[in-house]
Amino acid sequence: MEKYRKSIELAERITRYLKGDLSDTEMLELEKSLEESSDGTQLLTKISDQKNIADKQAIYESFDANKSWDKIRKVTGRKVHGKIYHVFWYAAILMLPLMVAASVWYIGRVEELERPQYIVDAYFESHKTILELPGGLFVDLDTVRNIAKKLNEFGVTLEEGQGLNYSGIDSIIDDKIEYHRIIVPRGGEYNLKLADGTDVWMFADSEIRFPTRFKGNKREVYLSGEAYFEVHHDPSRPFYVKTTSLDVKVLGTSFNVKAYDDMDVVETSLVEGVVSVKDNVLRPNMQAVFHKNTGDFSYRKINGDNYRLRKERVFVFENERLDDILQEMARWYDFDIFYQNPDIADKQFGLKLEKYEHVDSLLRILELTGEVKFSIKGRILTVMSGS
């Protein structure tokens, strides 16, 4: 027991170090403890890595024992005695420092922990959200301030936390129309405001091409991927979202369009207002599914709020196919999927997940159903039967 007590105390001190809570004296004590360990030198190097510290701190600060317990209880559908709940809650709080420290301690030693850190941020270093300007000029949107003056000349502003805002462009005397394109990578998202005041939330692995100002009797944008729209009402100028397979016509409404090139369907999900898809009128809480291979439509009732939540960085799935859920997550967490048994892909699940939770949270929730198991190696997620 004494050995385990010392291990837990060491893990707690490491976790406090990651959070920057150690005094100078406690820091010296920690360094001495690590020097006495055979892996101490390597561990000191790892916990001095600022990126590593930031990652672990984010995991620690995002942990919510009550919320995590609620997820487990909802998935299992079981009522649990209050005393047992408190035991689990206490155990989670006790074990968290050890888990955080252990993930640092064994990184590079345990094969399972060699998986990549899935970065859910449009501005991560190797793949950034890109703005394409006329003439083939590409600009990283996290460095857009470098060309802010040039954009301002076109009436485009950069709103803190909101992205590019084109709504002031009509204040510019010049009525020249140019097309811009925003390219969002896997793991990214971006929000912009079009010239007419329409708000657009771009999701992972998506592109939108749009005019810097709208002229004439209609407004058109071109979408590949997925986006949520809140369209500025203008009965005299209908708004069109054009995809490679079909167009969505709108007067003023809130809706979601999913039109990835590698999908066999295009989904239009209406939250508020009225939209028309190839002369098929949708009402709120309806979804039209266009099947590319046959040219047919199917319809189903949905909870529109589930799609509204997407712009709030929350995924909600209600009785969705496992493959549809995992494909969605793959665009966000950047992994590839392999099924040991293809039949598993058609199993249906329901869950709610914040986008910035670690991918392990999603996998644990699904595994608790007993229907499925997962293994990650590198960027490959292997899906296995739970039985």
CSV table of C-alpha atoms in Angstrom, one decimal:
chain,number,residue,atom,x,y,z
A,1,MET,CA,0.0,0.0,0.0
A,2,GLU,CA,2.9,2.3,0.8
A,3,LYS,CA,4.2,1.9,-2.8
A,4,TYR,CA,0.8,2.9,-4.3
A,5,ARG,CA,0.4,5.8,-1.9
A,6,LYS,CA,3.8,7.2,-3.0
A,7,SER,CA,2.8,6.7,-6.7
A,8,ILE,CA,-0.4,8.6,-6.3
A,9,GLU,CA,1.3,11.4,-4.4
A,10,LEU,CA,3.9,11.6,-7.2
A,11,ALA,CA,1.2,11.6,-9.9
A,12,GLU,CA,-0.6,14.4,-8.0
A,13,ARG,CA,2.5,16.5,-7.8
A,14,ILE,CA,3.2,16.0,-11.5
A,15,THR,CA,-0.4,17.1,-12.3
A,16,ARG,CA,0.0,20.2,-10.1
A,17,TYR,CA,3.2,21.0,-12.0
A,18,LEU,CA,1.4,20.7,-15.3
A,19,LYS,CA,-1.1,23.2,-13.9
A,20,GLY,CA,1.6,25.5,-12.6
A,21,ASP,CA,0.5,25.2,-9.0
A,22,LEU,CA,3.8,24.0,-7.4
A,23,SER,CA,5.9,26.2,-5.1
A,24,ASP,CA,9.6,26.4,-5.5
A,25,THR,CA,10.1,24.0,-2.6
A,26,GLU,CA,7.6,21.5,-4.0
A,27,MET,CA,9.3,21.8,-7.4
A,28,LEU,CA,12.6,20.8,-5.9
A,29,GLU,CA,11.0,17.9,-4.1
A,30,LEU,CA,9.4,16.7,-7.4
A,31,GLU,CA,12.7,16.9,-9.3
A,32,LYS,CA,14.4,14.9,-6.5
A,33,SER,CA,11.7,12.2,-6.7
A,34,LEU,CA,12.0,12.0,-10.5
A,35,GLU,CA,15.8,11.8,-10.3
A,36,GLU,CA,15.4,8.7,-8.1
A,37,SER,CA,13.3,7.0,-10.8
A,38,SER,CA,14.9,5.1,-13.6
A,39,ASP,CA,12.7,7.0,-16.1
A,40,GLY,CA,13.2,10.3,-14.3
A,41,THR,CA,15.4,12.0,-16.9
A,42,GLN,CA,13.1,11.2,-19.8
A,43,LEU,CA,10.0,12.2,-17.8
A,44,LEU,CA,11.6,15.6,-16.8
A,45,THR,CA,12.1,16.3,-20.5
A,46,LYS,CA,8.5,15.4,-21.4
A,47,ILE,CA,6.9,17.4,-18.7
A,48,SER,CA,9.1,20.4,-19.6
A,49,ASP,CA,7.6,20.4,-23.2
A,50,GLN,CA,5.2,23.4,-23.3
A,51,LYS,CA,2.9,21.8,-25.9
A,52,ASN,CA,2.7,18.7,-23.9
A,53,ILE,CA,1.9,20.7,-20.7
A,54,ALA,CA,-0.8,22.6,-22.6
A,55,ASP,CA,-2.4,19.4,-23.9
A,56,LYS,CA,-2.5,17.8,-20.5
A,57,GLN,CA,-3.8,20.9,-18.8
A,58,ALA,CA,-6.6,21.2,-21.3
A,59,ILE,CA,-7.6,17.6,-20.6
A,60,TYR,CA,-7.5,18.2,-16.9
A,61,GLU,CA,-9.5,21.4,-17.0
A,62,SER,CA,-12.1,19.9,-19.3
A,63,PHE,CA,-12.9,17.1,-17.0
A,64,ASP,CA,-16.3,17.2,-15.4
A,65,ALA,CA,-17.1,14.2,-13.2
A,66,ASN,CA,-20.9,15.0,-12.9
A,67,LYS,CA,-21.3,15.4,-16.7
A,68,SER,CA,-19.2,12.3,-17.4
A,69,TRP,CA,-21.4,10.3,-15.0
A,70,ASP,CA,-24.5,11.6,-16.6
A,71,LYS,CA,-23.3,10.4,-20.0
A,72,ILE,CA,-22.6,6.9,-18.7
A,73,ARG,CA,-26.0,6.8,-16.9
A,74,LYS,CA,-27.9,7.9,-20.1
A,75,VAL,CA,-26.1,5.4,-22.3
A,76,THR,CA,-26.6,2.4,-19.9
A,77,GLY,CA,-30.1,3.5,-19.0
A,78,ARG,CA,-29.6,2.2,-15.5
A,79,LYS,CA,-30.5,3.7,-12.2
A,80,VAL,CA,-27.7,3.6,-9.7
A,81,HIS,CA,-27.9,4.0,-6.0
A,82,GLY,CA,-26.7,7.4,-4.7
A,83,LYS,CA,-24.0,5.9,-2.5
A,84,ILE,CA,-22.5,4.1,-5.5
A,85,TYR,CA,-22.6,7.4,-7.5
A,86,HIS,CA,-20.6,9.2,-4.8
A,87,VAL,CA,-18.1,6.3,-4.8
A,88,PHE,CA,-17.6,6.7,-8.6
A,89,TRP,CA,-17.5,10.4,-8.4
A,90,TYR,CA,-14.8,10.3,-5.7
A,91,ALA,CA,-12.9,7.6,-7.6
A,92,ALA,CA,-12.9,9.7,-10.7
A,93,ILE,CA,-11.5,12.8,-8.9
A,94,LEU,CA,-8.9,10.6,-7.2
A,95,MET,CA,-7.8,8.8,-10.3
A,96,LEU,CA,-7.7,11.8,-12.7
A,97,PRO,CA,-4.3,13.1,-11.5
A,98,LEU,CA,-2.9,9.6,-11.8
A,99,MET,CA,-4.3,9.2,-15.3
A,100,VAL,CA,-2.9,12.6,-16.4
A,101,ALA,CA,0.5,11.8,-15.0
A,102,ALA,CA,0.5,8.3,-16.3
A,103,SER,CA,-0.2,9.5,-19.8
A,104,VAL,CA,2.9,11.6,-19.6
A,105,TRP,CA,4.9,8.8,-17.9
A,106,TYR,CA,4.2,6.1,-20.4
A,107,ILE,CA,4.1,8.1,-23.6
A,108,GLY,CA,6.5,6.5,-26.0
A,109,ARG,CA,6.5,3.3,-23.9
A,110,VAL,CA,3.0,1.9,-24.3
A,111,GLU,CA,2.0,1.2,-27.9
A,112,GLU,CA,-1.6,2.3,-27.3
A,113,LEU,CA,-0.5,5.8,-26.2
A,114,GLU,CA,1.4,6.2,-29.4
A,115,ARG,CA,-1.8,7.5,-31.1
A,116,PRO,CA,-1.7,11.1,-32.4
A,117,GLN,CA,-3.3,13.9,-30.5
A,118,TYR,CA,-6.3,14.8,-32.6
A,119,ILE,CA,-6.3,18.6,-32.8
A,120,VAL,CA,-9.7,20.2,-33.1
A,121,ASP,CA,-8.7,23.8,-34.0
A,122,ALA,CA,-8.9,25.5,-37.4
A,123,TYR,CA,-5.6,27.1,-36.8
A,124,PHE,CA,-3.3,24.1,-36.0
A,125,GLU,CA,0.1,24.4,-37.4
A,126,SER,CA,0.2,22.0,-40.4
A,127,HIS,CA,-3.3,22.5,-41.8
A,128,LYS,CA,-4.9,25.9,-41.5
A,129,THR,CA,-8.2,27.5,-42.7
A,130,ILE,CA,-7.4,29.2,-46.0
A,131,LEU,CA,-8.8,32.3,-47.8
A,132,GLU,CA,-8.4,32.3,-51.5
A,133,LEU,CA,-8.4,35.7,-53.1
A,134,PRO,CA,-8.8,36.6,-56.8
A,135,GLY,CA,-5.6,35.9,-58.8
A,136,GLY,CA,-4.9,32.7,-56.9
A,137,LEU,CA,-3.5,34.3,-53.7
A,138,PHE,CA,-3.9,32.0,-50.7
A,139,VAL,CA,-3.8,33.4,-47.1
A,140,ASP,CA,-3.8,31.6,-43.8
A,141,LEU,CA,-6.8,33.0,-41.9
A,142,ASP,CA,-4.9,33.0,-38.6
A,143,THR,CA,-2.5,35.5,-40.2
A,144,VAL,CA,-5.2,37.5,-41.9
A,145,ARG,CA,-4.3,40.5,-39.9
A,146,ASN,CA,-1.2,40.8,-42.1
A,147,ILE,CA,-3.5,41.7,-45.0
A,148,ALA,CA,-6.2,43.4,-43.0
A,149,LYS,CA,-5.5,46.7,-44.6
A,150,LYS,CA,-6.0,45.3,-48.0
A,151,LEU,CA,-9.3,43.6,-47.0
A,152,ASN,CA,-10.5,46.8,-45.3
A,153,GLU,CA,-10.1,48.5,-48.7
A,154,PHE,CA,-12.8,46.1,-50.0
A,155,GLY,CA,-15.0,46.8,-47.0
A,156,VAL,CA,-14.1,43.5,-45.3
A,157,THR,CA,-13.5,43.5,-41.5
A,158,LEU,CA,-12.2,40.9,-39.1
A,159,GLU,CA,-14.4,40.4,-36.1
A,160,GLU,CA,-12.9,39.0,-33.0
A,161,GLY,CA,-14.1,35.4,-32.5
A,162,GLN,CA,-16.4,35.7,-35.5
A,163,GLY,CA,-14.2,35.6,-38.6
A,164,LEU,CA,-14.5,37.7,-41.7
A,165,ASN,CA,-17.4,40.1,-42.1
A,166,TYR,CA,-18.3,41.2,-45.6
A,167,SER,CA,-21.5,43.1,-44.6
A,168,GLY,CA,-19.8,46.5,-44.9
A,169,ILE,CA,-18.6,46.0,-48.5
A,170,ASP,CA,-21.5,48.0,-50.0
A,171,SER,CA,-20.2,51.1,-48.3
A,172,ILE,CA,-17.4,51.0,-50.8
A,173,ILE,CA,-18.1,53.2,-53.8
A,174,ASP,CA,-16.6,50.7,-56.3
A,175,ASP,CA,-19.3,48.1,-57.2
A,176,LYS,CA,-16.8,45.5,-58.5
A,177,ILE,CA,-17.8,42.0,-57.7
A,178,GLU,CA,-15.1,39.4,-56.8
A,179,TYR,CA,-15.3,35.9,-55.6
A,180,HIS,CA,-13.5,34.7,-52.5
A,181,ARG,CA,-13.2,31.1,-51.3
A,182,ILE,CA,-12.7,29.8,-47.7
A,183,ILE,CA,-11.3,26.3,-47.3
A,184,VAL,CA,-11.7,24.6,-43.9
A,185,PRO,CA,-9.5,21.5,-43.2
A,186,ARG,CA,-10.3,18.4,-41.2
A,187,GLY,CA,-10.4,19.4,-37.5
A,188,GLY,CA,-11.3,23.0,-38.3
A,189,GLU,CA,-14.4,25.3,-38.4
A,190,TYR,CA,-14.9,28.9,-39.4
A,191,ASN,CA,-17.7,31.5,-39.2
A,192,LEU,CA,-18.2,34.4,-41.6
A,193,LYS,CA,-20.8,37.0,-42.4
A,194,LEU,CA,-21.6,37.5,-46.1
A,195,ALA,CA,-22.3,40.9,-47.7
A,196,ASP,CA,-26.0,40.7,-47.2
A,197,GLY,CA,-25.7,39.9,-43.5
A,198,THR,CA,-26.1,36.2,-43.8
A,199,ASP,CA,-24.2,34.2,-41.2
A,200,VAL,CA,-22.4,31.0,-42.3
A,201,TRP,CA,-20.8,28.4,-40.0
A,202,MET,CA,-18.3,26.3,-41.9
A,203,PHE,CA,-17.6,22.8,-40.6
A,204,ALA,CA,-14.6,20.4,-41.0
A,205,ASP,CA,-13.3,19.5,-44.5
A,206,SER,CA,-15.5,22.0,-46.3
A,207,GLU,CA,-15.3,24.9,-48.8
A,208,ILE,CA,-17.5,27.8,-49.7
A,209,ARG,CA,-17.1,30.1,-52.7
A,210,PHE,CA,-19.0,33.4,-52.5
A,211,PRO,CA,-19.2,36.9,-54.1
A,212,THR,CA,-17.8,39.9,-52.1
A,213,ARG,CA,-21.2,41.6,-52.8
A,214,PHE,CA,-24.5,40.4,-54.2
A,215,LYS,CA,-26.0,42.1,-57.2
A,216,GLY,CA,-29.1,41.3,-59.3
A,217,ASN,CA,-32.2,39.4,-58.3
A,218,LYS,CA,-30.7,36.5,-56.5
A,219,ARG,CA,-27.9,35.6,-54.1
A,220,GLU,CA,-25.7,32.5,-54.8
A,221,VAL,CA,-22.9,30.7,-52.9
A,222,TYR,CA,-21.2,27.5,-53.8
A,223,LEU,CA,-20.7,24.8,-51.1
A,224,SER,CA,-18.7,21.6,-50.9
A,225,GLY,CA,-18.9,19.9,-47.5
A,226,GLU,CA,-21.1,21.1,-44.7
A,227,ALA,CA,-22.3,24.5,-43.4
A,228,TYR,CA,-25.0,26.0,-41.2
A,229,PHE,CA,-26.7,29.1,-42.6
A,230,GLU,CA,-28.8,31.9,-41.0
A,231,VAL,CA,-29.9,33.7,-44.1
A,232,HIS,CA,-30.8,37.4,-44.0
A,233,HIS,CA,-34.4,37.8,-45.1
A,234,ASP,CA,-34.9,39.5,-48.5
A,235,PRO,CA,-38.0,38.3,-50.4
A,236,SER,CA,-36.9,40.2,-53.6
A,237,ARG,CA,-33.6,38.2,-53.8
A,238,PRO,CA,-33.8,34.5,-52.9
A,239,PHE,CA,-30.7,32.9,-51.5
A,240,TYR,CA,-29.3,29.8,-53.2
A,241,VAL,CA,-26.8,27.3,-51.8
A,242,LYS,CA,-25.4,25.5,-54.9
A,243,THR,CA,-23.8,22.1,-54.6
A,244,THR,CA,-22.5,19.8,-57.3
A,245,SER,CA,-25.7,17.8,-57.1
A,246,LEU,CA,-28.5,20.2,-56.4
A,247,ASP,CA,-29.4,23.7,-55.3
A,248,VAL,CA,-31.2,24.8,-52.1
A,249,LYS,CA,-33.4,27.9,-52.5
A,250,VAL,CA,-34.2,30.1,-49.5
A,251,LEU,CA,-35.9,33.4,-48.7
A,252,GLY,CA,-34.8,33.8,-45.1
A,253,THR,CA,-34.3,30.9,-42.7
A,254,SER,CA,-31.9,28.8,-40.6
A,255,PHE,CA,-30.8,25.4,-42.1
A,256,ASN,CA,-27.9,23.0,-42.5
A,257,VAL,CA,-26.6,21.6,-45.8
A,258,LYS,CA,-24.3,18.5,-45.9
A,259,ALA,CA,-22.9,17.9,-49.4
A,260,TYR,CA,-19.6,16.1,-49.2
A,261,ASP,CA,-18.3,14.8,-52.5
A,262,ASP,CA,-17.5,11.4,-51.0
A,263,MET,CA,-21.0,10.9,-49.7
A,264,ASP,CA,-23.8,9.3,-51.8
A,265,VAL,CA,-26.4,11.7,-50.4
A,266,VAL,CA,-26.9,15.5,-49.9
A,267,GLU,CA,-28.8,16.4,-46.7
A,268,THR,CA,-30.8,19.6,-46.2
A,269,SER,CA,-32.0,20.0,-42.7
A,270,LEU,CA,-34.4,22.9,-41.9
A,271,VAL,CA,-34.5,24.5,-38.5
A,272,GLU,CA,-36.6,27.6,-39.1
A,273,GLY,CA,-38.4,29.2,-42.1
A,274,VAL,CA,-39.0,27.6,-45.5
A,275,VAL,CA,-36.6,26.2,-48.1
A,276,SER,CA,-37.1,24.6,-51.5
A,277,VAL,CA,-35.0,21.7,-52.8
A,278,LYS,CA,-35.8,21.0,-56.5
A,279,ASP,CA,-39.3,22.3,-56.0
A,280,ASN,CA,-39.8,20.2,-52.8
A,281,VAL,CA,-40.8,22.5,-50.0
A,282,LEU,CA,-39.5,21.8,-46.5
A,283,ARG,CA,-41.0,22.9,-43.2
A,284,PRO,CA,-39.2,23.3,-39.9
A,285,ASN,CA,-37.8,20.1,-38.3
A,286,MET,CA,-37.7,18.3,-41.7
A,287,GLN,CA,-34.8,16.9,-43.6
A,288,ALA,CA,-34.6,16.2,-47.3
A,289,VAL,CA,-32.1,13.5,-48.4
A,290,PHE,CA,-31.1,13.6,-52.1
A,291,HIS,CA,-29.7,10.2,-53.3
A,292,LYS,CA,-27.1,11.0,-55.9
A,293,ASN,CA,-27.1,7.6,-57.5
A,294,THR,CA,-30.8,7.4,-58.2
A,295,GLY,CA,-31.9,11.1,-58.2
A,296,ASP,CA,-34.6,10.3,-55.7
A,297,PHE,CA,-35.5,12.1,-52.5
A,298,SER,CA,-36.4,10.8,-49.1
A,299,TYR,CA,-37.7,12.8,-46.1
A,300,ARG,CA,-37.7,12.4,-42.4
A,301,LYS,CA,-38.6,14.3,-39.3
A,302,ILE,CA,-35.7,15.7,-37.3
A,303,ASN,CA,-35.1,17.8,-34.2
A,304,GLY,CA,-33.9,21.1,-35.7
A,305,ASP,CA,-32.2,22.2,-32.5
A,306,ASN,CA,-29.7,19.3,-32.9
A,307,TYR,CA,-28.4,21.1,-36.1
A,308,ARG,CA,-28.5,24.5,-34.5
A,309,LEU,CA,-26.2,23.1,-31.8
A,310,ARG,CA,-23.6,22.3,-34.4
A,311,LYS,CA,-22.6,25.9,-34.6
A,312,GLU,CA,-22.3,25.9,-30.8
A,313,ARG,CA,-19.7,23.2,-31.1
A,314,VAL,CA,-21.9,20.3,-30.0
A,315,PHE,CA,-22.7,17.1,-31.9
A,316,VAL,CA,-26.1,15.4,-31.3
A,317,PHE,CA,-27.0,12.1,-33.0
A,318,GLU,CA,-30.4,10.5,-32.7
A,319,ASN,CA,-30.6,6.9,-33.9
A,320,GLU,CA,-27.9,7.4,-36.5
A,321,ARG,CA,-25.9,4.7,-38.3
A,322,LEU,CA,-22.5,4.1,-36.6
A,323,ASP,CA,-20.7,4.7,-39.9
A,324,ASP,CA,-22.4,8.1,-40.3
A,325,ILE,CA,-21.4,9.0,-36.8
A,326,LEU,CA,-17.8,7.9,-37.2
A,327,GLN,CA,-17.4,9.6,-40.6
A,328,GLU,CA,-18.6,12.8,-39.0
A,329,MET,CA,-16.0,12.3,-36.2
A,330,ALA,CA,-13.3,11.4,-38.6
A,331,ARG,CA,-13.6,14.8,-40.3
A,332,TRP,CA,-13.3,16.5,-36.9
A,333,TYR,CA,-10.6,14.3,-35.3
A,334,ASP,CA,-8.8,13.3,-38.5
A,335,PHE,CA,-8.7,9.5,-38.5
A,336,ASP,CA,-9.4,6.7,-41.0
A,337,ILE,CA,-11.9,3.9,-40.3
A,338,PHE,CA,-11.5,0.2,-40.7
A,339,TYR,CA,-14.4,-2.3,-39.9
A,340,GLN,CA,-13.5,-5.8,-39.0
A,341,ASN,CA,-17.1,-6.7,-39.7
A,342,PRO,CA,-18.8,-4.3,-42.2
A,343,ASP,CA,-22.3,-5.2,-40.7
A,344,ILE,CA,-21.3,-3.2,-37.6
A,345,ALA,CA,-21.5,0.0,-39.7
A,346,ASP,CA,-25.3,-0.1,-39.8
A,347,LYS,CA,-25.9,-0.3,-36.1
A,348,GLN,CA,-27.7,2.7,-34.8
A,349,PHE,CA,-26.7,4.9,-31.8
A,350,GLY,CA,-27.6,8.1,-30.1
A,351,LEU,CA,-25.3,10.5,-28.3
A,352,LYS,CA,-24.4,14.1,-27.5
A,353,LEU,CA,-20.8,15.2,-27.6
A,354,GLU,CA,-19.0,18.5,-27.3
A,355,LYS,CA,-16.7,19.0,-30.3
A,356,TYR,CA,-13.7,19.9,-28.1
A,357,GLU,CA,-13.8,16.7,-26.1
A,358,HIS,CA,-11.1,14.2,-26.8
A,359,VAL,CA,-12.0,11.5,-29.3
A,360,ASP,CA,-11.7,8.9,-26.5
A,361,SER,CA,-14.8,10.4,-24.9
A,362,LEU,CA,-16.8,9.4,-28.0
A,363,LEU,CA,-15.4,5.9,-28.1
A,364,ARG,CA,-15.9,5.2,-24.4
A,365,ILE,CA,-19.6,6.2,-24.7
A,366,LEU,CA,-20.2,3.9,-27.7
A,367,GLU,CA,-18.3,1.0,-26.0
A,368,LEU,CA,-20.5,1.2,-22.9
A,369,THR,CA,-23.4,0.0,-25.0
A,370,GLY,CA,-21.7,-3.3,-25.3
A,371,GLU,CA,-22.4,-3.3,-29.1
A,372,VAL,CA,-19.0,-2.2,-30.3
A,373,LYS,CA,-15.3,-2.0,-29.5
A,374,PHE,CA,-12.5,0.2,-30.8
A,375,SER,CA,-8.8,0.2,-31.2
A,376,ILE,CA,-6.6,3.1,-32.4
A,377,LYS,CA,-3.2,2.8,-33.9
A,378,GLY,CA,-1.7,5.8,-35.6
A,379,ARG,CA,-4.5,7.4,-37.6
A,380,ILE,CA,-6.5,4.1,-38.1
A,381,LEU,CA,-9.6,3.5,-36.0
A,382,THR,CA,-10.4,-0.2,-36.0
A,383,VAL,CA,-14.1,-1.0,-35.3
A,384,MET,CA,-14.9,-4.4,-33.8
A,385,SER,CA,-18.0,-6.2,-32.5
A,386,GLY,CA,-18.6,-5.8,-28.8
A,387,SER,CA,-19.8,-9.3,-28.3
